[in-house]
Tab-separated table of C-alpha atoms in Angstrom:
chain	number	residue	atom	x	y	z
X	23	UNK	CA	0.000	0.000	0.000
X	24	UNK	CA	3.042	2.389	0.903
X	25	UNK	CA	4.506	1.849	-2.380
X	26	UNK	CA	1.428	2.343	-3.976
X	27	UNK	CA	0.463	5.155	-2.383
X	28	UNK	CA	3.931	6.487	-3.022
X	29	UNK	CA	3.286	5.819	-6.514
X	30	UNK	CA	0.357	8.241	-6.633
X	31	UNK	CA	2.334	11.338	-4.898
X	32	UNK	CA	3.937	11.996	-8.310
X	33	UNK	CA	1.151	12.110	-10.287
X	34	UNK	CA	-0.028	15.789	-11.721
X	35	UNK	CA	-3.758	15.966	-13.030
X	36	UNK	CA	-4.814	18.788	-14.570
X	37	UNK	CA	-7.669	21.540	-13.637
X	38	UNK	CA	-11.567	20.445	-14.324
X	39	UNK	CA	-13.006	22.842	-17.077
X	40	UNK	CA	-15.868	25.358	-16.307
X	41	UNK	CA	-16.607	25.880	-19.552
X	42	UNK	CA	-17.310	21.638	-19.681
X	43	UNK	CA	-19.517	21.511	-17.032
X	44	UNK	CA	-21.521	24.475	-18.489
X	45	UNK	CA	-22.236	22.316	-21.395
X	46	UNK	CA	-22.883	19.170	-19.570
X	47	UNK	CA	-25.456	21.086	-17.223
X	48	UNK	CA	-26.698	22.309	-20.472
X	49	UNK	CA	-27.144	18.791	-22.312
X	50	UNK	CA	-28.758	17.973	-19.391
X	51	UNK	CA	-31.684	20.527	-19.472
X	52	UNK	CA	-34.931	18.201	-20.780
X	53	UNK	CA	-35.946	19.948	-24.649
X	54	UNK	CA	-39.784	19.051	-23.879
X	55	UNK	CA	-40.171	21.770	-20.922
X	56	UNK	CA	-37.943	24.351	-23.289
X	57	UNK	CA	-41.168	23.657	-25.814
X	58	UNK	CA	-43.811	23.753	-23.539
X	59	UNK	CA	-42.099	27.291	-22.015
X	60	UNK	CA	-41.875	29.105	-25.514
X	61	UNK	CA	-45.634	27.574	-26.578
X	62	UNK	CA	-47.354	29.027	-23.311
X	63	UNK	CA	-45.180	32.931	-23.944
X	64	UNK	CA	-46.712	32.982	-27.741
X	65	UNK	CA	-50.290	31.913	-26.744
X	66	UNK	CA	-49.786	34.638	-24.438
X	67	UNK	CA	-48.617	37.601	-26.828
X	68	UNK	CA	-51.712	36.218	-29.301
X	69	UNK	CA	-53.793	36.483	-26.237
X	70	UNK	CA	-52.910	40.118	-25.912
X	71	UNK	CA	-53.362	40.793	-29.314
X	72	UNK	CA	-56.358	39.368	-29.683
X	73	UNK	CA	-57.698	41.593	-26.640
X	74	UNK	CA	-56.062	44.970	-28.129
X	75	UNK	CA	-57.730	44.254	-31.630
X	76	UNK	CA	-61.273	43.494	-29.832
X	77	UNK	CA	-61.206	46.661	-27.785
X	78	UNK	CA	-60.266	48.825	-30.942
X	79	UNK	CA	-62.996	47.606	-32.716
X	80	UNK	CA	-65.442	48.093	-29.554
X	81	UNK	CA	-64.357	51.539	-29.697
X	82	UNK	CA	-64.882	51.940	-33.185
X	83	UNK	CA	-68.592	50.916	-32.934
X	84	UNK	CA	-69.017	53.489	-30.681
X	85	UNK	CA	-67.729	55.982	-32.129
X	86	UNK	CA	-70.178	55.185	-35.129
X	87	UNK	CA	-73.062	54.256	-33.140
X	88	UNK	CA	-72.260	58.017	-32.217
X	89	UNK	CA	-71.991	59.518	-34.701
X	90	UNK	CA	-75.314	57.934	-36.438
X	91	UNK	CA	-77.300	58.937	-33.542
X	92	UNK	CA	-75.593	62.149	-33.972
X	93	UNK	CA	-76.476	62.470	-37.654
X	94	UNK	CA	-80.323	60.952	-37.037
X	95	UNK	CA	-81.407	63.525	-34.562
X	96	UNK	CA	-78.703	66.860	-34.809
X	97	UNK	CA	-77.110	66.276	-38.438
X	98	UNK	CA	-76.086	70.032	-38.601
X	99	UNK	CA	-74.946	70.341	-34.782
X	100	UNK	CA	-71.774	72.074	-34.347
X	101	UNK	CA	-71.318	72.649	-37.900
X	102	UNK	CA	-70.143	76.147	-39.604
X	103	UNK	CA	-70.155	74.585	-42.971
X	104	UNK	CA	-73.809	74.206	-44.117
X	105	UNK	CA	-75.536	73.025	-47.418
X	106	UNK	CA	-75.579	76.356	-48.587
X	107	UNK	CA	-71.842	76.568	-48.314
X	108	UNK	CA	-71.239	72.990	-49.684
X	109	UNK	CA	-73.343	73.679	-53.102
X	110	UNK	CA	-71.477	77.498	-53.097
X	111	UNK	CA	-68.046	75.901	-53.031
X	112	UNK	CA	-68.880	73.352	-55.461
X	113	UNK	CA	-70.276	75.942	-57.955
X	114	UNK	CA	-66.848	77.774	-57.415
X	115	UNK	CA	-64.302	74.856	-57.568
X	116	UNK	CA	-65.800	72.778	-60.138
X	117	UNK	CA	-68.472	72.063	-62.812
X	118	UNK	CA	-70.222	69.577	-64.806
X	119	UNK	CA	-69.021	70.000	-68.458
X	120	UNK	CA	-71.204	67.527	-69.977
X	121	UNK	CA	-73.057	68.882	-73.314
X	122	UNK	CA	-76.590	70.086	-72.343
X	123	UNK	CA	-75.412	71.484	-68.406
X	124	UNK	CA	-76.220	74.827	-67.355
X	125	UNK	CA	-73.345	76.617	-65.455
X	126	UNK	CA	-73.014	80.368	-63.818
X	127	UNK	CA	-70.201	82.560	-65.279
X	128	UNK	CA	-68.853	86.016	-65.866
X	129	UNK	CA	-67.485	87.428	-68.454
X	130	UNK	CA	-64.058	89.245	-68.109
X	131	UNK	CA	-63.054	89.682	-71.852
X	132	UNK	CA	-65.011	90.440	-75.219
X	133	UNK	CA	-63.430	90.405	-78.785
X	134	UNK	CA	-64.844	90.185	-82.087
X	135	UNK	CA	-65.602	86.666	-82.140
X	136	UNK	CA	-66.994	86.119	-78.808
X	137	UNK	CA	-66.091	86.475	-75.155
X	138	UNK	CA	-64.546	84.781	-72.414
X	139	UNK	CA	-66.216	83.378	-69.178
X	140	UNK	CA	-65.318	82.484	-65.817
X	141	UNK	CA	-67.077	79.715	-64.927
X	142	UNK	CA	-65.072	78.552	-61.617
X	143	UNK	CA	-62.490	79.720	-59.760
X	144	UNK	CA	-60.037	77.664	-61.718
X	145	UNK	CA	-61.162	76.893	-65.682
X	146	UNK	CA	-62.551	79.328	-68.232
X	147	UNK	CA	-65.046	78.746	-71.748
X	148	UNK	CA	-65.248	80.640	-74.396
X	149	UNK	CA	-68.507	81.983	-75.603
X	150	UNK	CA	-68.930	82.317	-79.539
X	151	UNK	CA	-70.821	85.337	-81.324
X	152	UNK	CA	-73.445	83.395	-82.980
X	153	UNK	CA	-74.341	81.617	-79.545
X	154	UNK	CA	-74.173	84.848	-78.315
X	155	UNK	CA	-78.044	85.847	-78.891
X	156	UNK	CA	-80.718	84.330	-80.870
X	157	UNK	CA	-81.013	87.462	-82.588
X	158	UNK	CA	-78.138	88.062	-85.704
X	159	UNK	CA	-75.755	90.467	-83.972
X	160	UNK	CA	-72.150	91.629	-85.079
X	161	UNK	CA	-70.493	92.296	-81.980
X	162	UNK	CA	-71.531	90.443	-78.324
X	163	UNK	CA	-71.915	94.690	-77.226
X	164	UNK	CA	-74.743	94.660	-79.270
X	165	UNK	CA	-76.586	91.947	-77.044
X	166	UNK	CA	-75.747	93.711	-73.685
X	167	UNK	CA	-72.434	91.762	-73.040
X	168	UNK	CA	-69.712	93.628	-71.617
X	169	UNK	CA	-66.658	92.260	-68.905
X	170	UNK	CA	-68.660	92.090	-65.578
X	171	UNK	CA	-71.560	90.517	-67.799
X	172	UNK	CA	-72.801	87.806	-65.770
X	173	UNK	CA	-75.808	85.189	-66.156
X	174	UNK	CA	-76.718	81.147	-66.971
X	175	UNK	CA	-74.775	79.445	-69.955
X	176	UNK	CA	-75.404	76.054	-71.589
X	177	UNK	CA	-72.190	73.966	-72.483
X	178	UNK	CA	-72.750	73.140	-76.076
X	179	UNK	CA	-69.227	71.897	-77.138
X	180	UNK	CA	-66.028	71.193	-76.302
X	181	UNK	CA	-62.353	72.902	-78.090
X	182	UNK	CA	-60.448	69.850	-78.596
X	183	UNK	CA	-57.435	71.728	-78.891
X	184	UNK	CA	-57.245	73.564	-75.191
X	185	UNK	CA	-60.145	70.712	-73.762
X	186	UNK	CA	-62.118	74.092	-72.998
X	187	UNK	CA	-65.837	74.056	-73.112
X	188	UNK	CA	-67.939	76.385	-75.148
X	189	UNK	CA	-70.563	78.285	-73.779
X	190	UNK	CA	-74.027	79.586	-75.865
X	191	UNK	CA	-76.486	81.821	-74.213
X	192	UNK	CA	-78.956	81.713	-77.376
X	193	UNK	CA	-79.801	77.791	-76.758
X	194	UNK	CA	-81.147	78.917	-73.532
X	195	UNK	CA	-83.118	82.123	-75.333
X	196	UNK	CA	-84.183	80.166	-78.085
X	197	UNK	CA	-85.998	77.462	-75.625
X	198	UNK	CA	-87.506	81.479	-74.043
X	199	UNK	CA	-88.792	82.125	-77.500
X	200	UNK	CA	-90.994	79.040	-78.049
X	201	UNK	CA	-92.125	78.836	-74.785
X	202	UNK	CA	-92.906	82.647	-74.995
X	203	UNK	CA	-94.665	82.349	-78.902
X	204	UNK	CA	-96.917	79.175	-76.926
X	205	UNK	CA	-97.733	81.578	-74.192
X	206	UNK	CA	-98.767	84.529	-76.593
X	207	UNK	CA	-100.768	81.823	-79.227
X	208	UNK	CA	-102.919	80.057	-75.753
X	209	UNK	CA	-103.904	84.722	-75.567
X	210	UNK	CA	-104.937	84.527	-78.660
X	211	UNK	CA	-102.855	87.801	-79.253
X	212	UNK	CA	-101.816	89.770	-81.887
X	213	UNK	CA	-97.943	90.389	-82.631
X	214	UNK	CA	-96.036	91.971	-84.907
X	215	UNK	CA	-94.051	90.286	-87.495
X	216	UNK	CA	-90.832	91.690	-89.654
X	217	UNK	CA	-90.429	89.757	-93.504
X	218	UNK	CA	-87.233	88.589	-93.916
X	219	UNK	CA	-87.491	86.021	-96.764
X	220	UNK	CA	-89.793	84.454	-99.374
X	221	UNK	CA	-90.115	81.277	-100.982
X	222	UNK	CA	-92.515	79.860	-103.492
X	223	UNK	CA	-95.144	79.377	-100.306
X	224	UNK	CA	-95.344	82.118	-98.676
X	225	UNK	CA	-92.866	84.799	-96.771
X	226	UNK	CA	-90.796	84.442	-93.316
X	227	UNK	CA	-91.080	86.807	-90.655
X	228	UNK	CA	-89.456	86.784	-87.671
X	229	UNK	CA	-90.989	86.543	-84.579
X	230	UNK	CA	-89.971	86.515	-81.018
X	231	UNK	CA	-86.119	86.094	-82.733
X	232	UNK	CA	-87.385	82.729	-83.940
X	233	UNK	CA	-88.525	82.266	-88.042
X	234	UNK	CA	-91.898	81.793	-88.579
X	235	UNK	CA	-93.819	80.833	-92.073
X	236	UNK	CA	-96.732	82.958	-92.992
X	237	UNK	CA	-98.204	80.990	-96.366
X	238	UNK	CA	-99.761	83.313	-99.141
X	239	UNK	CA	-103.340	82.156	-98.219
X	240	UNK	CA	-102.683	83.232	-95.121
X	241	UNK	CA	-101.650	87.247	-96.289
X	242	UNK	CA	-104.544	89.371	-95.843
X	243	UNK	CA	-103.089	91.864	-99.079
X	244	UNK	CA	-102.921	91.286	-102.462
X	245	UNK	CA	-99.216	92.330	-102.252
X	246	UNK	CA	-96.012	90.187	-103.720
X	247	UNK	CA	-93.957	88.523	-101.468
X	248	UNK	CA	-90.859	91.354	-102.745
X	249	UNK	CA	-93.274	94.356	-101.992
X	250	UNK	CA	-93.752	92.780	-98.522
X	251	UNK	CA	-90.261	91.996	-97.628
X	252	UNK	CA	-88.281	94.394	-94.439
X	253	UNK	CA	-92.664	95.237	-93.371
X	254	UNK	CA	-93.834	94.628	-89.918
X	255	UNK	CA	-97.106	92.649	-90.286
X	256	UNK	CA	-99.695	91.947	-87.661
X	257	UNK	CA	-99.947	88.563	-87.177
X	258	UNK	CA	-101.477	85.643	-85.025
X	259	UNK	CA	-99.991	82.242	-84.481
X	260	UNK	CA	-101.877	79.035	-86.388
X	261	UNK	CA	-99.278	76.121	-84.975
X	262	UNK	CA	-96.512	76.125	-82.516
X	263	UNK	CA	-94.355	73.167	-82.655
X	264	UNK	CA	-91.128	72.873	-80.831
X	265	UNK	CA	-90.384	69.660	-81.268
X	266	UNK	CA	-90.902	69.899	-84.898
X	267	UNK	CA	-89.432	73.492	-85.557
X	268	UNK	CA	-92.676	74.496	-87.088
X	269	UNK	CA	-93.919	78.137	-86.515
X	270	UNK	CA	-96.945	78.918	-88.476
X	271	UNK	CA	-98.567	82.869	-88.912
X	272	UNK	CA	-101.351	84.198	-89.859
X	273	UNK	CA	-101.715	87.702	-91.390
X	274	UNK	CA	-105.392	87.301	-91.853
X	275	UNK	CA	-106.225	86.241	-89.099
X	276	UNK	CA	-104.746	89.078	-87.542
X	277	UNK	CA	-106.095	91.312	-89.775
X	278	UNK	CA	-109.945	90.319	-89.150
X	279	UNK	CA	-109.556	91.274	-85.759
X	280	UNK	CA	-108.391	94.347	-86.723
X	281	UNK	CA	-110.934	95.341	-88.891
X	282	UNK	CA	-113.370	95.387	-86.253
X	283	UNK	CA	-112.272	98.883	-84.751
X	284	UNK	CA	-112.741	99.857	-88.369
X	285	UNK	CA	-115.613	101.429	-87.996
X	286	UNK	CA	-117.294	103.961	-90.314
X	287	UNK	CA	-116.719	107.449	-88.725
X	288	UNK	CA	-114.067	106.473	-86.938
X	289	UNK	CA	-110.141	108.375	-86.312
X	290	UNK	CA	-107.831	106.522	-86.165
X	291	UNK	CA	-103.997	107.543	-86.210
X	292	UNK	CA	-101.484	106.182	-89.245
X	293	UNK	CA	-98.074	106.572	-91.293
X	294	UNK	CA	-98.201	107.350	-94.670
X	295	UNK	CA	-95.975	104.888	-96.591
X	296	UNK	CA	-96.081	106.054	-99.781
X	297	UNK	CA	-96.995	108.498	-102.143
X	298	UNK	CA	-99.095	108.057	-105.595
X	299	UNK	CA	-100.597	110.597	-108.098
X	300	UNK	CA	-103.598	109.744	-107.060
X	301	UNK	CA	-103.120	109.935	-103.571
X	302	UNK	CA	-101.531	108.605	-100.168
X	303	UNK	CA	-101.281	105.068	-98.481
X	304	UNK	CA	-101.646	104.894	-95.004
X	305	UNK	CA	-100.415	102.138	-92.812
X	306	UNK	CA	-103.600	101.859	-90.205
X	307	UNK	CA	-102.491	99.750	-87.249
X	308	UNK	CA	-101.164	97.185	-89.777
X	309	UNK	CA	-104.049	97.759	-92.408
X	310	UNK	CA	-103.209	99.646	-95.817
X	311	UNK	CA	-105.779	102.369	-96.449
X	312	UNK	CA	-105.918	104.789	-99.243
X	313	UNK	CA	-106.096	108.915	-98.424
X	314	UNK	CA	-107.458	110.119	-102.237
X	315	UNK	CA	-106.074	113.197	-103.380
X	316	UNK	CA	-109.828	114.299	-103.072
X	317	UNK	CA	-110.009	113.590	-100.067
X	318	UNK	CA	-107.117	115.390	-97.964
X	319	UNK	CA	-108.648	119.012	-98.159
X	320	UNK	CA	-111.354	121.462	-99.076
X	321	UNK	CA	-109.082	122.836	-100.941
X	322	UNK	CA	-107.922	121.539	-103.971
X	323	UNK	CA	-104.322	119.654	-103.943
X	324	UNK	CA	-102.053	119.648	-106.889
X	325	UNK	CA	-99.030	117.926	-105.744
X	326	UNK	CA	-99.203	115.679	-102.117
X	327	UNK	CA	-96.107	115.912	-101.630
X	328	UNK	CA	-96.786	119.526	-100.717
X	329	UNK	CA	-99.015	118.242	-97.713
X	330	UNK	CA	-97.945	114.594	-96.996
X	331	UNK	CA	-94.482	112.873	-96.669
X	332	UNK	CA	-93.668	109.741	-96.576
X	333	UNK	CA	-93.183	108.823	-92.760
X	334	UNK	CA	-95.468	111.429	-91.733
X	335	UNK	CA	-98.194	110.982	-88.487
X	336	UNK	CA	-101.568	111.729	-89.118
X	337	UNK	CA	-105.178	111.301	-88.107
X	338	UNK	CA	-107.418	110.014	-90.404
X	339	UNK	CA	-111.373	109.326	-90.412
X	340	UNK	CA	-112.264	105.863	-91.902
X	341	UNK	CA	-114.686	106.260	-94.819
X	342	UNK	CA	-114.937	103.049	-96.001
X	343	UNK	CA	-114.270	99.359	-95.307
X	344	UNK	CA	-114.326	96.750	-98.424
X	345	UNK	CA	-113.529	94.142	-96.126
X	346	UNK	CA	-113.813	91.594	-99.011
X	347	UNK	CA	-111.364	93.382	-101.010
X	348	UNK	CA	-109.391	94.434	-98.192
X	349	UNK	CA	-109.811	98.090	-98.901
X	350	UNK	CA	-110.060	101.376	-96.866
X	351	UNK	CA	-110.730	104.574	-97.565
X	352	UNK	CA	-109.624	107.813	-95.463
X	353	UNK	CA	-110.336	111.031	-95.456
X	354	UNK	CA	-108.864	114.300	-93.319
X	355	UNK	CA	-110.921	116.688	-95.183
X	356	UNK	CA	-113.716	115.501	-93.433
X	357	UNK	CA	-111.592	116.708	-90.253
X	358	UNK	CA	-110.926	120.102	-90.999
X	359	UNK	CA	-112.407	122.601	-88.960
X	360	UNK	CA	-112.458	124.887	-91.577
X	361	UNK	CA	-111.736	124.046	-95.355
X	362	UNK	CA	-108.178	124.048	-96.234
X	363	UNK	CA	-106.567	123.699	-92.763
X	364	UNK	CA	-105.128	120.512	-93.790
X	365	UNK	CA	-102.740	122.799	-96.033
X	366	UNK	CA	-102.199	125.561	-94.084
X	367	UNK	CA	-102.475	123.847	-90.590
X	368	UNK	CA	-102.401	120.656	-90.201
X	369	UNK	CA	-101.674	120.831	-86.475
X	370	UNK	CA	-104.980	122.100	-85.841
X	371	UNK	CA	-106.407	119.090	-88.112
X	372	UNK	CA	-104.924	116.636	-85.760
X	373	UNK	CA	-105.975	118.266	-82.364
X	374	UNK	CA	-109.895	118.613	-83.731
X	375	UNK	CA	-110.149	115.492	-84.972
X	376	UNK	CA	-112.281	113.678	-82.973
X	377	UNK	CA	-114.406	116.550	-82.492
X	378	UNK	CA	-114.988	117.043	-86.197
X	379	UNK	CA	-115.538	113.460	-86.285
X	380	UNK	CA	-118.096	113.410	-83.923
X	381	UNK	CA	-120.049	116.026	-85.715
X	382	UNK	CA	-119.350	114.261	-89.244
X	383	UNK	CA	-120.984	110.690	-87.292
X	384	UNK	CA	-124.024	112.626	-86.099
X	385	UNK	CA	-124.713	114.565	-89.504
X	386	UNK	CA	-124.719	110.671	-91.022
X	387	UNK	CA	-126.627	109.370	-88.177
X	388	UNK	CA	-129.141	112.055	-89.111
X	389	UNK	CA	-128.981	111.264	-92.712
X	390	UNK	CA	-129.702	107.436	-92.099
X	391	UNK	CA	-132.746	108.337	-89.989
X	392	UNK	CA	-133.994	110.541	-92.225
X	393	UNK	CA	-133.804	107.885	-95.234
X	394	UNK	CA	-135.560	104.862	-92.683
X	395	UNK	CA	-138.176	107.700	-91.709
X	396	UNK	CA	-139.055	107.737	-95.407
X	397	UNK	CA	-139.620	104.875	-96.037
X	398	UNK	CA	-141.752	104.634	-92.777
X	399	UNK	CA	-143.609	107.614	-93.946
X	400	UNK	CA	-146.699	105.526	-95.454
X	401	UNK	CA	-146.400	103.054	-93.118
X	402	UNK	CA	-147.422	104.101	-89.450
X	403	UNK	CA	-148.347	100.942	-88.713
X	404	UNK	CA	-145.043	100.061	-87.929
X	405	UNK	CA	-145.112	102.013	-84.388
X	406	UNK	CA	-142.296	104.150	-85.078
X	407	UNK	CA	-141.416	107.549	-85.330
X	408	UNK	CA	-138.536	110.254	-86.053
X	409	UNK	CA	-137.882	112.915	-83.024
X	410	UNK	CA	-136.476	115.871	-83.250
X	411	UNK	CA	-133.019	114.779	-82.770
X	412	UNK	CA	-133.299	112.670	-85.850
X	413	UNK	CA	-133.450	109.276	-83.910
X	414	UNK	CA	-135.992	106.901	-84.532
X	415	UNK	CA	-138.040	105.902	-81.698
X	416	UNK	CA	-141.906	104.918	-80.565
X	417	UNK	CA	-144.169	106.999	-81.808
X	418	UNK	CA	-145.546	109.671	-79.298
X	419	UNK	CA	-148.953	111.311	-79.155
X	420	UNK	CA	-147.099	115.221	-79.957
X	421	UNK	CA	-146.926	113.473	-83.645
X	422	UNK	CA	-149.460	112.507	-85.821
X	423	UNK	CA	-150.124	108.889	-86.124
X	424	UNK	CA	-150.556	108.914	-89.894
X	425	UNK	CA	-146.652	109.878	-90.109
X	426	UNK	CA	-144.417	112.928	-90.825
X	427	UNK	CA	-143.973	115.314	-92.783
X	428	UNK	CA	-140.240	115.112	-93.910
X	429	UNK	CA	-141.309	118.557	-95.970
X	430	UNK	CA	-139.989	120.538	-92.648
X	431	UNK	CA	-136.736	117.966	-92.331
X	432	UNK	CA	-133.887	120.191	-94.105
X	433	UNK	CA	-130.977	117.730	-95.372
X	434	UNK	CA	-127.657	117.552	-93.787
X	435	UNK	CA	-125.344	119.903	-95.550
X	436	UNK	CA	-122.797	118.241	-97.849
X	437	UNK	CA	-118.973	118.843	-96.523
């Protein structure tokens, strides 16, 4: 044993490393509870997760419940900006430009062909003479449009080359003009009428800036359609079609309601429109009568021209009414206060005439009652009689029942 144990003494064994043990320790940890550690941390973090996400969305509903409630009962609550404002800004910061919308603009430049429009704060259109007005202008002044000029367009097109829209303000006048000429034809009214073209039918006059047809059967004169071309005519509407761009006038028509304030006796005031040898035509409220050279003064007339000018204003006394032949005759001698005046002053011919036409309607009033009293003479059994203010009337016991006696009737003078 000593030698053995002296055998040992003189051994050296070297240090036991940390670093060894370390690693056995760590060999000897069991992999199943590292698993079971790192499964229950990431159920864990998903747990949390889960909660977070469910409270956000718990919040979010609400916040909408909220703000529905909010919207049901007090939709405006708390808000400056209101519809008012929402349609205003829209109007300023955009537009529709599809053909056929109506948009707001102003007009800050005019040139010879047209004018340019703001329509929003950020785009401009251009706005072309001829859809300027429905009427045929030469400059966009002459329809009342001047920078500052501001009112409704229509969009009727589109520049391809700047994608700018063009504007027309006569589409919307036009749509004006028919509704207007259905408006004036449910009156039953008279218009007036300028000729601006004829055909083989009839002439065109324009009306309300749109075209209308009147056909020859439907011109109350026997004039061409050249003589009637830059007139005014009266005129009432036949058929007003939109739809089908038909505009049919009537000059007769017109005319026949005319002719009813033609009556015999009457003053009415005219234009002469043209001179003749044989005397003056007179443009009667749309009606062409004739003033015969006989029948302007007392005093004989050797050239009109002297007395009457074309353009002239006058009063004239209706004399006669061929309504068949659409003719009128006039007179102003039958107006003069004294014969002559018509030459020498006129003036006072106008401010006596219905004065002297009042006298002129009694003295035939008398002259018709005098010619039915006639022929009642021999026959009293007819119940009437002739006072002494020429009028017929019932016969009265102060005259005798077998008649009158015209013998003490003197005639009305002769003017």
């Amino acid at each position: 044993m000593g030698s053995l144990s002296h055998q040992f003494v003189g051994l050296k064994c070297s240090p036991i490393s940390t670093t060894r043990i370390v690693q056995s320790n760590k060999k000897l940890v069991n992999p199943i509870i590292i698993h079971t550690k790192q499964k229950i941390v990431s159920r864990a973090g998903a747990v949390a997760t889960t909660n977070a996400q469910t409270r956000e969305r718990i919040k979010l509903k609400e916040m909408f419940e909220e703000a529905y409630e909010r919207c049901r009962t007090a939709p405006m609550e708390g808000v400056a900006f209101t519809v008012e404002d929402f349609h205003s800004a829209l109007e300023k910061y955009d537009f529709d430009s599809e053909i056929g919308t109506k948009v707001k603009g102003t007009v800050f430049s005019v040139d010879a062909n047209g004018a340019l429009v703001e329509i929003t704060a950020k785009s401009s259109a251009y706005l072309p003479l001829q859809e300027a007005s429905i009427h045929s202008i030469k400059h966009v002044e002459e329809a009342g449009i001047f920078p500052g000029f501001r009112d409704e367009f229509v969009v009727v097109g589109e520049n391809e080359a700047d994608d700018s829209v063009i504007l027309s303000l006569r589409s919307i006048q036009y749509d004006l003009a028919w509704e207007r000429c259905r408006q004036l034809q449910a009156e039953d009214v008279v218009v007036k009428g300028k000729v601006v073209s004829a055909n083989k039918g009839g002439v065109v006059a324009l009306v309300e800036g749109l075209r209308g047809f009147i056909p020859f059967s439907q011109i109350f004169s026997k004039s061409t359609a050249e003589e009637l071309l830059e007139k005014e005519l009266p005129l009432k509407f036949v058929e007003v079609d939109q739809e089908q761009t038909r505009l049919i006038l009537s000059n007769r028509k017109a005319m026949a309601d005319s002719q009813t304030q033609l009556g015999i006796g009457s003053v009415v005031l005219g234009t002469v429109q043209s001179l003749k040898p044989y005397g003056a035509f007179i443009d009667i409220g749309g009606v062409n009568g004739l003033l015969h050279v006989s029948q302007i003064s007392h005093d004989r007339v050797s050239d009109i021209a002297t007395v009457l000018q074309p353009g002239d204003t006058l009063k004239v006394m209706i004399l006669s009414h061929d309504r068949e032949r659409g003719r009128v005759s006039l007179s102003t001698k039958k107006l003069e206060p004294t014969p002559g005046d018509m030459i020498r002053n006129p003036k006072l011919v106008f401010e006596k005439a219905e004065e002297m036409a009042q006298t002129f309607r009694q003295r035939i009033a008398q002259a018709e009652a005098m010619a039915r009293a006639d022929i009642l003479k021999f026959q009293p059994e007819s119940g009437l009689t002739l006072n002494s203010d020429g009028i017929l009337g019932p016969l009265t016991s102060e005259l005798p029942a077998e008649g009158l006696d015209l013998s003490v009737i003197f005639p009305a003078e002769e003017s």
